């Protein structure tokens, strides 16, 4: 296990300890909350071409205070036990923060998806699922995986199909995994959910004029400059939604191949298309390449958005940060060592466990949809439309004026699934931020948002344990 990866779990533990001291909870209870309950490491053979390869994989269930446990599955050649433990722990606190009633878990398969074709990836995913079924590490009420780095709806569809083959006739089997394709029991709005949640979180944080003044910022996300590291699912949607709905300006993007800058703003959707056709972001019209890929860390901007992997801002480069806000779209992008330096510099860090909770929040909505066996909006949409229409008719009658067709369509529209998902997500991100802010403002010794978020999450998990009678 390399030192960098070993430090990720240690970093999460360090942040936990820092917050735990502000909770006043008994030591034993804190210890139970902190530890990973179940760690399953597996090795299985998969036939690739003419030979067999032994694949190393994990599923870690961090906390069972609520069931099922929940968390994504990562496909990466860097996967190791320490990393999966850290990510599973973060899932527990994340779910608690946004009142998603799950325990935390995470899976990892040590493969580089680029090294395999689709058929081989399907074999690996299905075999991994069989291993999970065998050990009772998957099921609608047990443990529910989802996409993470290196996986998406395609892999979730394979997981669902494998689970259903082995659990024929199980009524709620579609809820065994989330992040599925919409036509295979998925939910509209899940793909963009993490990025959209990042946007709602930042928007909420920047909506309070007094708070912004204290941070030395103008209120509102509009006009704020952003630098994004990672053009995967989370980075892409964070960027495009912040531009389209918030009026932010993405002035730089960093990817494996390098970092590009354009002070006038980069069109993320065009950049994604460009990268698809050219295989690189370098050379995108209007942009300049920085000398080194790592230069994204030190670019001057309002909001720095690490949206790739953990441990990207470290003791070694934290001093270079010129941003006012670091928005942790990824899990664990700032190490505990780096955080100390950044807080001294006055940088505001919006913590991962809050800011990227949009994914699991919409996963929760998908799980509920699967259990209820009905699409959101199906029951009330037409009823609402008729009621709004009656209201508009009445206003027209009473005023003697006609409402234009465009306005009428807007006023009388009943909510679709995606409208309800977005509304539920926005509500979740606003409520969770206000809770964290409240602790941050109220507790004099809590001086950063991560500690405030941790305190809130730990208290919620603790209260579940105490109400369960485990720690009277
Ligand atoms: N992998 C995502 C995360 O880190 C989503 C997890 C889920 O939807 O269960 O939060």
Coordinates of C-alpha atoms and ligand atoms in Angstrom, one line a residue:
X1 CA 0.0 0.0 0.0
X2 CA 1.6 3.3 -1.0
X3 CA 2.0 6.1 1.6
X4 CA -0.2 8.5 -0.3
X5 CA -3.2 6.1 -0.3
X6 CA -2.6 5.0 3.3
X7 CA -2.9 8.5 4.3
X8 CA -6.5 9.0 2.9
X9 CA -8.1 6.9 5.6
X10 CA -5.8 8.4 8.2
X11 CA -6.8 11.9 6.9
X12 CA -10.5 11.0 7.4
X13 CA -9.8 9.7 10.8
X14 CA -7.9 12.9 11.7
X15 CA -10.8 15.0 10.6
X16 CA -13.2 12.8 12.6
X17 CA -11.1 13.1 15.8
X18 CA -11.0 16.9 15.4
X19 CA -14.8 17.1 15.2
X20 CA -15.4 14.4 17.8
X21 CA -13.9 16.5 20.5
X22 CA -16.7 19.0 20.0
X23 CA -19.5 16.5 20.4
X24 CA -19.1 15.6 24.1
X25 CA -20.2 12.0 23.2
X26 CA -18.8 8.9 25.1
X27 CA -15.5 7.5 23.8
X28 CA -17.0 4.0 23.1
X29 CA -19.8 5.4 21.0
X30 CA -17.4 7.6 19.0
X31 CA -15.2 4.6 18.4
X32 CA -18.1 2.5 17.1
X33 CA -19.1 5.3 14.8
X34 CA -15.6 5.8 13.5
X35 CA -14.6 2.2 12.7
X36 CA -15.4 0.2 9.5
X37 CA -17.8 -2.5 10.5
X38 CA -17.2 -5.0 7.7
X39 CA -14.4 -5.3 5.2
X40 CA -14.7 -7.8 2.4
X41 CA -11.6 -8.3 0.3
X42 CA -12.0 -10.7 -2.6
X43 CA -9.9 -12.1 -5.5
X44 CA -11.7 -13.8 -8.4
X45 CA -10.6 -15.1 -11.7
X46 CA -11.9 -13.7 -15.0
X47 CA -11.1 -15.1 -18.4
X48 CA -9.7 -12.3 -20.6
X49 CA -8.9 -13.6 -24.1
X50 CA -7.2 -16.9 -23.7
X51 CA -5.9 -16.5 -20.2
X52 CA -7.3 -16.0 -16.7
X53 CA -6.7 -12.8 -14.7
X54 CA -7.1 -12.6 -10.9
X55 CA -9.0 -9.5 -10.0
X56 CA -8.6 -7.8 -6.6
X57 CA -11.8 -6.2 -5.3
X58 CA -13.4 -4.8 -2.2
X59 CA -16.7 -3.9 -0.5
X60 CA -16.5 -2.1 2.8
X61 CA -19.6 -1.4 4.9
X62 CA -18.6 1.3 7.3
X63 CA -21.7 1.6 9.4
X64 CA -24.9 -0.4 10.0
X65 CA -26.7 2.1 12.2
X66 CA -29.1 2.3 9.3
X67 CA -29.8 -0.2 6.6
X68 CA -29.2 -0.7 3.8
X69 CA -25.7 0.5 3.5
X70 CA -25.0 2.6 0.5
X71 CA -22.1 3.8 -1.7
X72 CA -20.6 3.6 -5.1
X73 CA -18.3 1.2 -6.8
X74 CA -15.0 2.5 -8.1
X75 CA -13.1 0.9 -11.0
X76 CA -9.5 2.1 -10.9
X77 CA -6.0 0.5 -10.9
X78 CA -5.3 2.6 -7.8
X79 CA -8.0 0.9 -5.7
X80 CA -6.8 -0.5 -2.3
X81 CA -8.3 -1.3 1.0
X82 CA -7.3 2.0 2.7
X83 CA -9.0 4.0 0.0
X84 CA -12.2 2.0 0.0
X85 CA -12.3 2.3 3.8
X86 CA -11.9 6.0 3.7
X87 CA -14.6 6.4 1.0
X88 CA -17.0 4.1 2.9
X89 CA -16.5 6.2 6.0
X90 CA -17.3 9.4 4.1
X91 CA -20.5 7.8 2.8
X92 CA -21.8 7.3 6.4
X93 CA -21.3 11.0 7.3
X94 CA -22.6 12.1 3.9
X95 CA -25.8 10.2 4.2
X96 CA -26.3 11.5 7.8
X97 CA -25.7 15.1 6.7
X98 CA -28.4 15.1 4.0
X99 CA -30.8 12.9 6.0
X100 CA -30.6 9.9 3.6
X101 CA -31.4 7.0 5.9
X102 CA -28.6 4.7 4.9
X103 CA -25.3 3.5 6.5
X104 CA -22.1 4.1 4.5
X105 CA -20.4 1.7 2.2
X106 CA -18.1 1.7 -0.8
X107 CA -16.8 -0.8 -3.4
X108 CA -13.7 -0.9 -5.4
X109 CA -12.4 -3.1 -8.2
X110 CA -8.7 -2.8 -9.0
X111 CA -8.9 -2.5 -12.8
X112 CA -8.3 0.3 -15.2
X113 CA -11.4 0.4 -17.3
X114 CA -9.4 1.8 -20.3
X115 CA -7.4 -1.5 -20.3
X116 CA -10.5 -3.6 -21.1
X117 CA -13.1 -3.7 -23.8
X118 CA -16.9 -3.6 -23.0
X119 CA -17.3 -7.4 -23.0
X120 CA -14.4 -7.9 -20.6
X121 CA -15.7 -5.1 -18.3
X122 CA -19.1 -6.8 -18.3
X123 CA -17.5 -10.1 -17.3
X124 CA -15.6 -8.4 -14.4
X125 CA -18.7 -6.5 -13.2
X126 CA -21.0 -9.5 -13.3
X127 CA -18.4 -11.7 -11.5
X128 CA -17.9 -9.0 -8.8
X129 CA -21.7 -8.9 -8.3
X130 CA -21.8 -12.7 -7.9
X131 CA -19.1 -12.4 -5.2
X132 CA -21.2 -9.7 -3.4
X133 CA -24.4 -11.9 -3.6
X134 CA -22.5 -14.9 -2.2
X135 CA -21.5 -13.0 0.9
X136 CA -24.8 -11.1 1.3
X137 CA -23.1 -7.8 0.5
X138 CA -25.8 -6.6 -1.9
X139 CA -29.6 -6.4 -1.7
X140 CA -32.3 -3.7 -1.5
X141 CA -32.3 -3.8 2.3
X142 CA -28.7 -4.9 2.8
X143 CA -26.2 -2.9 0.7
X144 CA -27.0 -0.9 -2.4
X145 CA -24.1 0.0 -4.8
X146 CA -24.1 3.0 -7.2
X147 CA -21.7 4.5 -9.7
X148 CA -18.4 6.1 -8.7
X149 CA -15.1 6.9 -10.4
X150 CA -14.7 4.6 -13.5
X151 CA -18.3 3.3 -13.4
X152 CA -21.7 4.5 -14.7
X153 CA -25.2 3.4 -15.6
X154 CA -23.9 0.7 -17.9
X155 CA -22.2 -1.1 -15.0
X156 CA -25.2 -0.7 -12.8
X157 CA -27.4 -2.3 -15.4
X158 CA -25.1 -5.4 -15.4
X159 CA -25.2 -5.5 -11.6
X160 CA -29.0 -5.4 -11.6
X161 CA -29.3 -8.1 -14.2
X162 CA -26.8 -10.4 -12.4
X163 CA -28.6 -9.8 -9.1
X164 CA -32.0 -10.5 -10.6
X165 CA -30.8 -13.8 -12.2
X166 CA -29.7 -15.0 -8.8
X167 CA -32.8 -13.7 -7.0
X168 CA -35.6 -14.6 -9.4
X169 CA -38.9 -13.1 -8.4
X170 CA -37.7 -10.9 -5.6
X171 CA -40.3 -8.1 -5.7
X172 CA -38.0 -5.2 -4.8
X173 CA -34.9 -6.5 -6.6
X174 CA -34.6 -3.3 -8.8
X175 CA -33.7 -1.5 -5.6
X176 CA -30.5 -3.5 -5.2
X177 CA -28.4 -0.9 -7.1
X178 CA -28.9 2.8 -8.0
X179 CA -27.7 4.9 -10.9
X180 CA -29.3 2.5 -13.4
X181 CA -30.3 3.6 -16.9
X182 CA -33.7 5.3 -16.9
X183 CA -35.2 2.6 -19.0
X184 CA -34.0 -0.1 -16.6
X185 CA -35.6 1.2 -13.4
X186 CA -33.4 4.2 -13.1
X187 CA -34.5 7.8 -12.3
X188 CA -34.4 10.9 -14.4
X189 CA -31.8 13.4 -13.1
X190 CA -29.4 10.8 -11.5
X191 CA -26.6 11.2 -14.0
X192 CA -26.2 15.0 -13.3
X193 CA -27.1 14.7 -9.6
X194 CA -23.7 15.1 -8.0
X195 CA -22.7 18.1 -10.2
X196 CA -26.2 19.7 -9.8
X197 CA -25.8 19.2 -6.0
X198 CA -22.5 21.0 -6.0
X199 CA -24.1 23.9 -7.8
X200 CA -27.1 24.1 -5.4
X201 CA -24.6 23.9 -2.4
X202 CA -22.4 26.7 -3.7
X203 CA -25.5 28.8 -4.6
X204 CA -26.9 28.4 -1.1
X205 CA -23.6 29.2 0.5
X206 CA -23.2 32.3 -1.6
X207 CA -26.7 33.5 -1.1
X208 CA -26.2 35.0 2.3
X209 CA -25.0 38.6 1.9
X210 CA -23.5 38.9 5.4
X211 CA -21.6 35.6 5.1
X212 CA -20.2 36.6 1.8
X213 CA -19.1 39.9 3.1
X214 CA -17.2 38.1 5.9
X215 CA -15.5 35.9 3.3
X216 CA -14.6 39.0 1.2
X217 CA -16.8 37.9 -1.6
X218 CA -19.7 39.4 -3.6
X219 CA -22.9 37.4 -3.0
X220 CA -24.2 35.1 -5.7
X221 CA -22.6 32.5 -8.0
X222 CA -23.1 34.8 -11.0
X223 CA -19.8 36.1 -12.4
X224 CA -17.7 34.0 -10.1
X225 CA -14.6 32.4 -11.7
X226 CA -14.1 28.7 -11.5
X227 CA -11.3 26.3 -12.1
X228 CA -12.3 22.7 -12.5
X229 CA -10.0 19.7 -12.1
X230 CA -11.5 16.6 -13.8
X231 CA -13.9 16.5 -16.7
X232 CA -15.6 13.3 -15.6
X233 CA -19.3 13.1 -14.7
X234 CA -19.0 15.4 -11.6
X235 CA -16.7 18.0 -13.0
X236 CA -18.6 18.3 -16.3
X237 CA -22.1 18.8 -14.7
X238 CA -20.7 21.1 -12.0
X239 CA -19.2 23.3 -14.7
X240 CA -22.1 23.3 -17.2
X241 CA -24.8 23.8 -14.7
X242 CA -22.9 26.5 -12.8
X243 CA -22.5 28.4 -16.1
X244 CA -26.0 27.8 -17.5
X245 CA -28.1 28.2 -14.4
X246 CA -25.8 30.3 -12.2
X247 CA -23.9 32.5 -14.6
X248 CA -20.5 31.4 -13.3
X249 CA -17.4 31.6 -15.5
X250 CA -15.2 28.5 -15.9
X251 CA -11.7 29.9 -16.7
X252 CA -9.7 26.8 -16.5
X253 CA -10.1 23.0 -16.8
X254 CA -7.5 20.3 -15.9
X255 CA -7.4 16.8 -17.1
X256 CA -4.9 13.9 -17.4
X257 CA -3.4 15.5 -20.6
X258 CA -2.9 19.0 -19.1
X259 CA -4.5 22.2 -18.0
X260 CA -6.1 24.8 -20.2
X261 CA -7.0 28.4 -19.4
X262 CA -9.3 31.0 -21.0
X263 CA -10.0 34.1 -18.9
X264 CA -13.1 34.8 -21.1
X265 CA -14.7 31.5 -20.0
X266 CA -14.7 28.0 -21.4
X267 CA -17.9 26.4 -22.9
X268 CA -17.9 23.1 -21.0
X269 CA -20.3 21.3 -23.4
X270 CA -18.2 22.3 -26.4
X271 CA -15.1 21.2 -24.6
X272 CA -16.6 17.8 -23.8
X273 CA -17.4 17.3 -27.5
X274 CA -13.9 18.5 -28.5
X275 CA -12.3 16.0 -26.1
X276 CA -14.4 13.2 -27.4
X277 CA -13.3 13.8 -31.0
X278 CA -9.7 14.7 -30.4
X279 CA -9.0 12.6 -27.3
X280 CA -7.6 15.6 -25.4
X281 CA -8.6 19.0 -24.0
X282 CA -5.4 20.6 -25.3
X283 CA -5.8 22.9 -28.2
X284 CA -9.5 23.7 -27.5
X285 CA -10.1 27.0 -29.4
X286 CA -9.4 30.1 -27.4
X287 CA -7.5 28.4 -24.6
X288 CA -3.9 28.3 -23.6
X289 CA -2.1 25.3 -22.1
X290 CA -0.3 25.9 -18.8
X291 CA 3.3 24.9 -18.4
X292 CA 2.6 22.0 -16.1
X293 CA -0.6 20.0 -15.6
X294 CA -0.5 20.6 -11.8
X295 CA -0.7 24.4 -12.4
X296 CA -4.5 24.2 -11.9
X297 CA -3.9 24.3 -8.1
X298 CA -2.3 27.8 -8.2
X299 CA -4.6 29.6 -10.6
X300 CA -6.2 32.7 -9.4
X301 CA -10.0 32.3 -9.2
X302 CA -13.0 32.5 -6.9
X303 CA -13.8 28.8 -6.7
X304 CA -11.4 25.9 -7.2
X305 CA -13.3 22.7 -7.9
X306 CA -11.3 19.5 -7.5
X307 CA -13.6 17.0 -9.1
X308 CA -11.4 14.0 -9.7
X309 CA -9.6 11.9 -7.0
X310 CA -8.6 12.1 -3.4
X311 CA -5.3 13.7 -2.1
X312 CA -4.9 16.3 -4.9
X313 CA -4.2 19.3 -2.7
X314 CA -1.5 18.3 -0.3
X315 CA 1.1 19.7 2.0
X316 CA 3.3 20.1 -1.0
X317 CA 1.1 22.4 -3.1
X318 CA -1.4 23.9 -0.7
X319 CA 0.6 27.1 -0.4
X320 CA 0.1 27.7 -4.1
X321 CA -3.7 28.0 -3.8
X322 CA -5.0 31.5 -4.7
X323 CA -8.7 30.6 -4.7
X324 CA -11.0 32.0 -2.1
X325 CA -13.2 28.8 -2.0
X326 CA -12.3 25.2 -2.5
X327 CA -15.4 23.3 -3.5
X328 CA -14.8 19.6 -2.9
X329 CA -16.8 18.0 -5.6
X330 CA -14.5 14.9 -5.4
X331 CA -14.2 12.8 -2.2
X332 CA -11.2 13.7 -0.1
X333 CA -9.3 16.0 -2.6
X334 CA -7.7 18.0 0.3
X335 CA -5.5 16.1 2.7
X336 CA -5.8 16.9 6.5
X337 CA -2.2 18.4 6.3
X338 CA -3.1 20.7 3.4
X339 CA -6.3 21.8 5.2
X340 CA -4.3 23.2 8.1
X341 CA -2.3 25.3 5.7
X342 CA -5.3 26.4 3.8
X343 CA -7.4 27.4 6.8
X344 CA -4.5 29.5 8.0
X345 CA -4.5 31.3 4.7
X346 CA -8.2 32.0 5.1
X347 CA -9.4 29.7 2.3
X348 CA -13.0 28.4 2.7
X349 CA -13.2 24.7 2.1
X350 CA -16.7 23.4 1.3
X351 CA -16.4 19.8 2.4
X352 CA -17.0 16.8 0.2
X353 CA -19.4 15.0 2.6
X354 CA -21.8 17.9 2.1
X355 CA -21.0 19.3 -1.3
X356 CA -21.0 16.1 -3.3
X357 CA -24.0 14.5 -1.5
X358 CA -26.3 15.1 -4.5
X359 CA -25.5 11.8 -6.0
X360 CA -26.5 9.7 -3.0
X361 CA -29.5 11.9 -2.4
X362 CA -30.9 11.2 -5.9
X363 CA -29.9 7.5 -5.4
X364 CA -32.2 7.6 -2.4
X365 CA -35.0 8.9 -4.6
X366 CA -34.3 6.2 -7.1
X367 CA -34.4 3.5 -4.4
X368 CA -37.7 4.9 -3.1
X369 CA -39.0 4.8 -6.7
X370 CA -38.0 1.2 -7.0
X371 CA -39.6 0.2 -3.8
X372 CA -42.8 2.1 -4.6
X373 CA -42.9 0.7 -8.2
X374 CA -44.2 3.9 -9.6
X375 CA -42.6 6.8 -11.4
X376 CA -42.5 10.2 -9.6
X377 CA -45.2 12.5 -10.9
X378 CA -47.3 9.8 -12.5
X379 CA -50.1 10.1 -10.0
X380 CA -50.5 13.8 -9.6
X381 CA -49.2 15.4 -12.8
X382 CA -52.5 15.6 -14.7
X383 CA -54.5 16.4 -11.6
X384 CA -52.2 19.4 -10.8
X385 CA -52.3 20.6 -14.4
X386 CA -56.1 20.6 -14.3
X387 CA -56.2 22.4 -11.0
X388 CA -53.7 25.1 -12.1
X389 CA -55.6 25.5 -15.4
X390 CA -58.9 26.0 -13.5
X391 CA -57.1 28.7 -11.4
X392 CA -55.8 30.5 -14.6
X393 CA -59.3 30.3 -16.1
X394 CA -60.8 31.8 -13.0
X395 CA -58.2 34.7 -13.0
X396 CA -59.0 35.3 -16.7
X397 CA -62.7 35.4 -15.9
X398 CA -62.4 37.7 -13.0
X399 CA -60.0 40.1 -14.7
X400 CA -61.5 39.9 -18.1
X401 CA -57.9 39.5 -19.5
X402 CA -56.4 36.6 -21.4
X403 CA -53.1 35.0 -20.4
X404 CA -50.8 34.3 -23.3
X405 CA -50.3 30.6 -24.4
X406 CA -46.7 30.6 -23.3
X407 CA -47.5 31.9 -19.8
X408 CA -50.4 29.5 -19.6
X409 CA -48.2 26.5 -20.4
X410 CA -45.7 27.7 -17.8
X411 CA -48.3 28.3 -15.1
X412 CA -50.3 25.1 -15.6
X413 CA -47.5 22.6 -16.0
X414 CA -47.6 19.6 -13.6
X415 CA -44.3 18.3 -12.3
X416 CA -42.5 15.6 -14.1
X417 CA -40.1 13.1 -12.5
X418 CA -37.1 15.3 -13.3
X419 CA -38.7 18.4 -11.8
X420 CA -39.4 16.6 -8.6
X421 CA -36.0 15.1 -8.4
X422 CA -34.4 18.5 -8.9
X423 CA -36.7 20.1 -6.3
X424 CA -36.0 17.4 -3.8
X425 CA -32.3 17.7 -4.4
X426 CA -32.3 21.5 -4.0
X427 CA -34.3 21.3 -0.8
X428 CA -31.9 18.7 0.6
X429 CA -28.8 20.8 -0.2
X430 CA -30.3 24.0 1.3
X431 CA -31.4 22.3 4.5
X432 CA -28.1 20.5 5.0
X433 CA -26.1 23.7 4.4
X434 CA -28.2 25.6 6.9
X435 CA -27.6 22.9 9.6
X436 CA -23.8 23.0 9.0
X437 CA -23.8 26.8 9.0
X438 CA -25.7 26.9 12.2
X439 CA -23.1 24.8 14.0
X440 CA -20.3 26.8 12.4
X441 CA -21.8 30.0 13.7
X442 CA -22.9 28.8 17.0
X443 CA -20.0 26.7 18.2
X444 CA -17.1 29.2 18.9
X445 CA -14.4 26.5 18.7
X446 CA -15.6 25.1 15.4
X447 CA -13.7 27.2 12.9
X448 CA -14.2 25.5 9.6
X449 CA -17.1 24.0 7.6
X450 CA -15.7 20.4 7.5
X451 CA -15.6 20.2 11.3
X452 CA -19.1 21.7 11.5
X453 CA -20.3 19.1 9.0
X454 CA -18.6 16.3 10.8
X455 CA -20.1 17.4 14.2
X456 CA -23.5 17.4 12.6
X457 CA -23.1 14.0 11.0
X458 CA -21.6 12.4 14.1
X459 CA -24.4 13.7 16.3
X460 CA -27.0 12.3 13.9
X461 CA -25.4 8.8 13.7
X462 CA -24.9 8.8 17.5
X463 CA -28.6 9.6 18.0
X464 CA -29.5 6.6 15.8
X465 CA -27.4 4.4 18.0
X466 CA -28.9 5.7 21.2
X467 CA -32.4 5.5 20.0
X468 CA -31.7 1.9 18.9
X469 CA -30.7 1.3 22.5
X470 CA -27.2 0.2 21.6
X471 CA -25.6 2.9 23.7
X472 CA -28.1 3.8 26.4
Ligands
LIG1 N1 -20.4 7.4 -5.6 C1 -21.2 8.5 -5.1 C2 -20.7 9.2 -3.9 O1 -19.5 9.1 -3.6 C3 -22.7 8.1 -5.0 C4 -23.1 7.1 -4.1 C5 -24.5 6.5 -4.2 O2 -25.3 7.1 -4.9 O3 -24.8 5.6 -3.4 O4 -21.4 9.8 -3.2

